[in-house]
Coordinates of C-alpha atoms in Angstrom, one line a residue:
X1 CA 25.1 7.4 9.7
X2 CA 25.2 9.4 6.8
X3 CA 27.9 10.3 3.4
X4 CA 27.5 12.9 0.9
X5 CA 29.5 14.0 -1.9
X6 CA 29.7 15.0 -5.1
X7 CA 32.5 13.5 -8.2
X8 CA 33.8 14.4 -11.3
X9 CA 33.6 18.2 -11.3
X10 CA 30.2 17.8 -9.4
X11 CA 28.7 16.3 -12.3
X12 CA 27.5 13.6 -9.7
X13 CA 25.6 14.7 -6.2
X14 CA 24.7 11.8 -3.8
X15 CA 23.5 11.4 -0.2
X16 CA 23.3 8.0 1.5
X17 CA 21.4 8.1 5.0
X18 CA 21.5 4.4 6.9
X19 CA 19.5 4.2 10.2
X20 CA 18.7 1.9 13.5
X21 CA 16.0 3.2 15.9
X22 CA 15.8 1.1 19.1
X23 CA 13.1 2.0 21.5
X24 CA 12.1 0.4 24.8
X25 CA 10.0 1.2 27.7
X26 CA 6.8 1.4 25.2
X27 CA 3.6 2.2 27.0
X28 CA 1.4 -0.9 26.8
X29 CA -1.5 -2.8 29.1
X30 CA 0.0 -5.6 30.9
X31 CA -2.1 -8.8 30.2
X32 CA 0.8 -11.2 32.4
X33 CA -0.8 -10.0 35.5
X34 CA -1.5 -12.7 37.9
X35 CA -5.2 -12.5 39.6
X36 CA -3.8 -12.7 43.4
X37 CA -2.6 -9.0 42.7
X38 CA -6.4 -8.0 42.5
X39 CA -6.5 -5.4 40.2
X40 CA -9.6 -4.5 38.7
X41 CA -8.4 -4.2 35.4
X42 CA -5.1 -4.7 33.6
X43 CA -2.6 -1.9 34.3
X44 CA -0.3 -0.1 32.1
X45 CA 3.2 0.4 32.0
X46 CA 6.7 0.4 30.1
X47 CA 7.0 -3.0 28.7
X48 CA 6.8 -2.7 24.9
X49 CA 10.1 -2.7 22.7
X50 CA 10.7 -2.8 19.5
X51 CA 13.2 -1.0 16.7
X52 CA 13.2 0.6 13.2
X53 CA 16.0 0.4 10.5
X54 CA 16.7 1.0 6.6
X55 CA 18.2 3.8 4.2
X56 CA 17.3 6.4 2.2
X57 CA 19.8 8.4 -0.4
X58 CA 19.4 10.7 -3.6
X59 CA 21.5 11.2 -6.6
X60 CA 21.4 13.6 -9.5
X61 CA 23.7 13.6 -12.3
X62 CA 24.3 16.5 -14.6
X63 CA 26.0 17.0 -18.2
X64 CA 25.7 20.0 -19.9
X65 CA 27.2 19.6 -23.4
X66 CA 26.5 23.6 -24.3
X67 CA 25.4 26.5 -22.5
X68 CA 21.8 25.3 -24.2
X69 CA 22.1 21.9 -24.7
X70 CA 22.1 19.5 -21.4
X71 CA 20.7 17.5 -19.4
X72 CA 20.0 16.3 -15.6
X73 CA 19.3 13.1 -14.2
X74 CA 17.9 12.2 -10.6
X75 CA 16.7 9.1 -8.4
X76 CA 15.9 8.7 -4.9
X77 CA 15.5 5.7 -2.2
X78 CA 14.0 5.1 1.1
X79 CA 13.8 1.6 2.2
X80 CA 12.6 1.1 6.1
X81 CA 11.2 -1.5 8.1
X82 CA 10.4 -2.0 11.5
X83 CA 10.0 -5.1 13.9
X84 CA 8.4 -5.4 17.4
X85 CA 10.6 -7.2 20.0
X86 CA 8.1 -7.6 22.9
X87 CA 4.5 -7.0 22.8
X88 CA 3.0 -8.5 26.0
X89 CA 0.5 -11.4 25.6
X90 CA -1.1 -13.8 27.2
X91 CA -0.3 -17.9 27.0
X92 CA -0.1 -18.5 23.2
X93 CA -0.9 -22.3 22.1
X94 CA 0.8 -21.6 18.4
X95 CA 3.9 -19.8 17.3
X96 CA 2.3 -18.2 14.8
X97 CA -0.3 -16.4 16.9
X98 CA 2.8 -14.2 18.4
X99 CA 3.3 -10.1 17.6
X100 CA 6.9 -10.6 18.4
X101 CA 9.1 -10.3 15.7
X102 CA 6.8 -9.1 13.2
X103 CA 6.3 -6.1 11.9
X104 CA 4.3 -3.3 13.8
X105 CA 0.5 -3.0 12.8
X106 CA 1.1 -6.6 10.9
X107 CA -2.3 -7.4 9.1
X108 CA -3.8 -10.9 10.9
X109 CA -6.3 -12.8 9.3
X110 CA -7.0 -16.1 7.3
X111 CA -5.4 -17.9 4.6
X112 CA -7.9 -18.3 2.1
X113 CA -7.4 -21.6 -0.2
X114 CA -10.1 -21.0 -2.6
X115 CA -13.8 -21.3 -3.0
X116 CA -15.9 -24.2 -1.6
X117 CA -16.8 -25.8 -5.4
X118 CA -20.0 -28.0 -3.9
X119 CA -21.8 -29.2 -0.7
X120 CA -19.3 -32.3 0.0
X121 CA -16.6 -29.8 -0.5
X122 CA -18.1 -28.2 2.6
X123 CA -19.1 -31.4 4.0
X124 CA -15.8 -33.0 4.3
X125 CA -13.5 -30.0 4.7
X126 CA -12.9 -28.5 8.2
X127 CA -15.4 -26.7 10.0
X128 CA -16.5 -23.1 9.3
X129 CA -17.5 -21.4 12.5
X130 CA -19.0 -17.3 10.6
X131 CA -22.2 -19.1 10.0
X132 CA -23.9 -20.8 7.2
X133 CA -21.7 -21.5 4.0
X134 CA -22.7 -22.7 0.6
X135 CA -20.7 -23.0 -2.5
X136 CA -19.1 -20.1 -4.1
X137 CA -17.9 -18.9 -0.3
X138 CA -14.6 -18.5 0.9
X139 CA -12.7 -22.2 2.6
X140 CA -9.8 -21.3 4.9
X141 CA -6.8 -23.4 5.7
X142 CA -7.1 -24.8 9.3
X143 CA -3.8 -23.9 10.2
X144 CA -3.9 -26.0 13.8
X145 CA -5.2 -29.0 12.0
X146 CA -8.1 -29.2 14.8
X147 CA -11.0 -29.7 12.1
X148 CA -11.8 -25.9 12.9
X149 CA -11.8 -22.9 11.8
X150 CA -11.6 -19.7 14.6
X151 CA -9.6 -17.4 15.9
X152 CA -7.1 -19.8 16.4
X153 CA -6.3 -20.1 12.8
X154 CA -5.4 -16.3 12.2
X155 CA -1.7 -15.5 11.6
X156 CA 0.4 -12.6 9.9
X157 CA -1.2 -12.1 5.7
X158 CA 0.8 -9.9 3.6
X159 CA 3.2 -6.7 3.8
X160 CA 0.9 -4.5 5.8
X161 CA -0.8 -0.8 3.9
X162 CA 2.8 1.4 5.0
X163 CA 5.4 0.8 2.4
X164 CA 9.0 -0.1 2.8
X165 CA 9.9 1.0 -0.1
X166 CA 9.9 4.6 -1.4
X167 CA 11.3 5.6 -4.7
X168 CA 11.4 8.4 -7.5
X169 CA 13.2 9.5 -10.4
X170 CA 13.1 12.3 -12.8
X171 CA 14.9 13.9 -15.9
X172 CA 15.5 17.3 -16.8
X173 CA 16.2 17.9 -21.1
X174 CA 17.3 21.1 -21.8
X175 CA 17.5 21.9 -26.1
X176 CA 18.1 25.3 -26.7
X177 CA 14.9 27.4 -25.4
X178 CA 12.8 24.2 -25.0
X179 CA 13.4 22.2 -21.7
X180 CA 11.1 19.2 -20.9
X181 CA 10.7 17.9 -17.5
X182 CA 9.7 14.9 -15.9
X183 CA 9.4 13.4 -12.4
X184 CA 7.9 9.5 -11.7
X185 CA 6.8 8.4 -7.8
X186 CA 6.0 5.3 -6.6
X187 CA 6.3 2.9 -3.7
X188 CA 6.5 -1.2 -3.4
X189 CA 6.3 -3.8 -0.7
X190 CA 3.0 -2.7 0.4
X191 CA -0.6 -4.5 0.1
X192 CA -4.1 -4.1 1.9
X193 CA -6.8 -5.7 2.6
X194 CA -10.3 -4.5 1.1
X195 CA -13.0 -4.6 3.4
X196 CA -16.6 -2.4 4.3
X197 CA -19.9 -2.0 2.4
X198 CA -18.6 -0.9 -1.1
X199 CA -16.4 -3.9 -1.0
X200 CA -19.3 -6.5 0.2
X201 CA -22.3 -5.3 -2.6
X202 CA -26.1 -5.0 -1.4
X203 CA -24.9 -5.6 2.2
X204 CA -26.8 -3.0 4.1
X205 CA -30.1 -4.8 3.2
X206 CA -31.0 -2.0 0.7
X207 CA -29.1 -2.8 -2.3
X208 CA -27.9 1.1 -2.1
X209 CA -23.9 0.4 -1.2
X210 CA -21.3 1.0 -3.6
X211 CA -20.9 -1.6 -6.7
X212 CA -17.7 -1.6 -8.3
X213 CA -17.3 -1.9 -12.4
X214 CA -15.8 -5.3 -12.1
X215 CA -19.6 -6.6 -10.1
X216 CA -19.3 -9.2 -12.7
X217 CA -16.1 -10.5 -11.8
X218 CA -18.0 -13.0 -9.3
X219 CA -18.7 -16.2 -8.4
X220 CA -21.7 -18.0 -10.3
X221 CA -23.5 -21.1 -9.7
X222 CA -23.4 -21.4 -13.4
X223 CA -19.5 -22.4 -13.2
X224 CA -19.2 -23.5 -9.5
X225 CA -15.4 -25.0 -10.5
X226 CA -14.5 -21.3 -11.6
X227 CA -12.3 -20.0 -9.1
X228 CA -10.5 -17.4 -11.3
X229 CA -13.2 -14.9 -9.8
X230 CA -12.5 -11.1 -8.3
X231 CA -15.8 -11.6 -5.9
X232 CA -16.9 -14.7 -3.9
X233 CA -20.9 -15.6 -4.0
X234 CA -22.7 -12.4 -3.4
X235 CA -25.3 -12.1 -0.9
X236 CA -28.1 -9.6 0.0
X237 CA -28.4 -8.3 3.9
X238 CA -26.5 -7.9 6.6
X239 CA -25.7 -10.8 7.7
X240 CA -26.2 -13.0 4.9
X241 CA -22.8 -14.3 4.6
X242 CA -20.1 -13.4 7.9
X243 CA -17.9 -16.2 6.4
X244 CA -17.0 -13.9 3.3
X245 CA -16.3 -10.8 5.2
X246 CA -13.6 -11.9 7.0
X247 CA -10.1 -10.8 6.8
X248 CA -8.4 -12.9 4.7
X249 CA -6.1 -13.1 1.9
X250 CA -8.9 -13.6 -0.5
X251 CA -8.9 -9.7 -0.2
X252 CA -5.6 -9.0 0.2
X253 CA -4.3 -6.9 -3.1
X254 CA -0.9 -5.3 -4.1
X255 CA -1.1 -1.5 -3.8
X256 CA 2.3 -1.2 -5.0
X257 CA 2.6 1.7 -7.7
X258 CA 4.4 3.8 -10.1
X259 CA 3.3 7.3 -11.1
X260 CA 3.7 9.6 -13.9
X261 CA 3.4 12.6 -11.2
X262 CA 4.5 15.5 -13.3
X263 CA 5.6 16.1 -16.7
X264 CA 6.6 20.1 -17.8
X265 CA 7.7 21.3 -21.4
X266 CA 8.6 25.2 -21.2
X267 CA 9.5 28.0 -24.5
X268 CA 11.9 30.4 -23.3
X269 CA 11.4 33.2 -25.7
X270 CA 14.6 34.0 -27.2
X271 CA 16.8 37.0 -26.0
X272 CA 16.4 39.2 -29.4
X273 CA 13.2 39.2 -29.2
X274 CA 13.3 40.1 -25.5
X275 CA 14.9 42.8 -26.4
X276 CA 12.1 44.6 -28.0
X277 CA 10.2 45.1 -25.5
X278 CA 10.7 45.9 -21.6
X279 CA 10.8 42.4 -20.8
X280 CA 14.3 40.9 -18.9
X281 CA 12.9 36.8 -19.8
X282 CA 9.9 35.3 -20.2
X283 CA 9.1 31.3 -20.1
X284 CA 5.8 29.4 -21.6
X285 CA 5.3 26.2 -20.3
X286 CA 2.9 23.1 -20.1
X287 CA 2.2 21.1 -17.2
X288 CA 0.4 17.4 -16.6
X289 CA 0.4 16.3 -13.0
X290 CA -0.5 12.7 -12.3
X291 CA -0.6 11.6 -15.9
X292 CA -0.2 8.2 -15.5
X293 CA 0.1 5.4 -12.9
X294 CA 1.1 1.7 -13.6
X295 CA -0.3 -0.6 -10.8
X296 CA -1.6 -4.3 -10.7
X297 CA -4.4 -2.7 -8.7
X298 CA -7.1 -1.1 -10.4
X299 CA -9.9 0.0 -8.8
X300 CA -9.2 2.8 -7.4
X301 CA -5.7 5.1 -6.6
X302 CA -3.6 2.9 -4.9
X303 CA -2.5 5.5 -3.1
X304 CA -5.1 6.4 -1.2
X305 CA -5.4 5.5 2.4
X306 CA -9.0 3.4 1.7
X307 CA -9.7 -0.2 2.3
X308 CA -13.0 0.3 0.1
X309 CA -11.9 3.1 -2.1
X310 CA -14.4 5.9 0.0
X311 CA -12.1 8.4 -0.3
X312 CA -11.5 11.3 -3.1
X313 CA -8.6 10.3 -5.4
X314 CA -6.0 12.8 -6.5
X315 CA -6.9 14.9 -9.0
X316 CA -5.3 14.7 -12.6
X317 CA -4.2 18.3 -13.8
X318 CA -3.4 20.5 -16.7
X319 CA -2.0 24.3 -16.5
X320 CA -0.5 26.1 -19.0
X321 CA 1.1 29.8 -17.9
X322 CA 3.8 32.3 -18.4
X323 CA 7.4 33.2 -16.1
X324 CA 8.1 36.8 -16.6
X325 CA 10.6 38.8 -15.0
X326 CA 10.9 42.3 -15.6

């Protein structure tokens, strides 16, 4: 359901788009199959539901004062979210284990509560079951309260990598023959958690793996209370230390962002000199794209689709050319 219009002598131009997706009859292996029925392996069949809603709109607003002095403003918004309504599992012991009524593709992992500061820390907290810990690792909350920590302390950590929300704006200055124009992008409500070998140094045995500038940002045996630390203790091999490379929300990060994504200042030559030669216009202009972005995370582009930043980031331009028309 959609309006559009435009007000005040179309100095203002909106659109306002609301929407509800319901879809059911999702293609998904049964796992509620009892084993009189015999089958071999789980079948499939049209069982999943689950729906989609949110809005999205635009609005510009223009005032020109002269026929070379004005301006234009502009926004838009998409907000959408989604939530499955039956995802077919087996016998759950905890609520919290459950896809239904979370979001789609929902990260699951474990609530970390910090760093284990000394061996009775470890001794008397619950136990670990990713293999040996020592201080400086990673303590999750037992969230069963069985003394344990498995697969049955796992539940829904953060917002998921797809953002809900979706927003721009820009500006358009026009001052006689100069005009400057600028557009900003950027998205919220979204996080991810880091994870492979750049994000876990010296684990392929070799030392060779990715470090990251902020390698000092660690834990340290020097200040085992310090747990103001980017990286947990480090290790060396591949399976030096399982407990730390779990999913958790020790590595969970806001990838939320705003972006300077193009900025444009144009000459128009003026008409009389236009005039001498065979010219009909001609425009100089400047343009940045991606200048800037402002984002709590730093690593890397948060905009990339990379849990360990292994992918090539957008490029930071500069052109400078010439409109003619003749």
């Amino acid at each position: 359901m959609g309006i559009e219009g435009k007000l005040f002598n179309n100095k203002i131009d909106f659109v306002v788009d609301i929407f509800h997706d319901q879809r059911n009859g999702i293609f998904q292996q049964r796992v509620q199959v009892p084993e009189f029925v015999g089958v071999v392996s789980n079948p499939y069949a049209n069982v999943g539901k689950m729906k989609s809603y949110g809005a999205d709109g635009n609005i510009s607003f223009t005032q020109d004062f002269t026929p070379d002095f004005g301006f234009t403003l502009r926004g838009n918004f998409t907000y959408s979210k989604n939530k499955v309504q039956n995802w077919e599992q087996a016998y759950l012991e905890y609520p919290y284990l459950e896809y239904n009524n979370f979001p789609y593709n929902s990260i699951r992992g474990y609530q970390a509560v910090g760093l284990f500061k000394d061996e009775d820390d470890i001794k008397y907290g619950p136990k670990q079951t990713f293999g040996e810990v020592m201080p400086g690792d990673i303590k999750y909350k037992d969230l069963n309260g069985d003394g344990v920590i498995d697969d049955y302390d796992k539940c829904l950590i953060g917002q998921g990598d797809v953002p809900k929300i979706y927003y721009g704006f820009g500006a358009d200055l026009q001052l006689g023959d100069f005009s400057v124009g600028a557009l900003f992008a950027g998205n919220a409500k979204a996080d991810r958690c880091l994870g492979g070998n750049a994000m876990y140094p010296f684990n392929d045995g070799s030392g060779i793996t990715n470090l990251f500038a902020n390698i000092t940002d660690r834990w340290s045996a020097d200040n085992p209370t310090n747990q103001d630390v980017f990286y947990p203790r480090l290790h060396h091999g591949n399976n030096a230390n399982q407990n730390n490379m779990k999913t958790s929300t020790w590595w969970q990060k806001d990838v939320s962002f705003l972006r300077l994504k193009q900025l444009t200042i144009a000459y128009q030559l003026p008409k009389k000199l236009i005039n001498q030669t065979f010219l009909k216009s001609a425009r100089i202009y400047v343009m940045g794209t991606n200048l800037l972005t402002f984002s709590k995370f730093k690593l890397w582009d948060p905009e990339l689709n990379t849990n360990n930043g292994t992918a090539y980031p957008n490029v930071r331009t500069y052109s400078v050319g010439v409109n003619v028309s003749f």
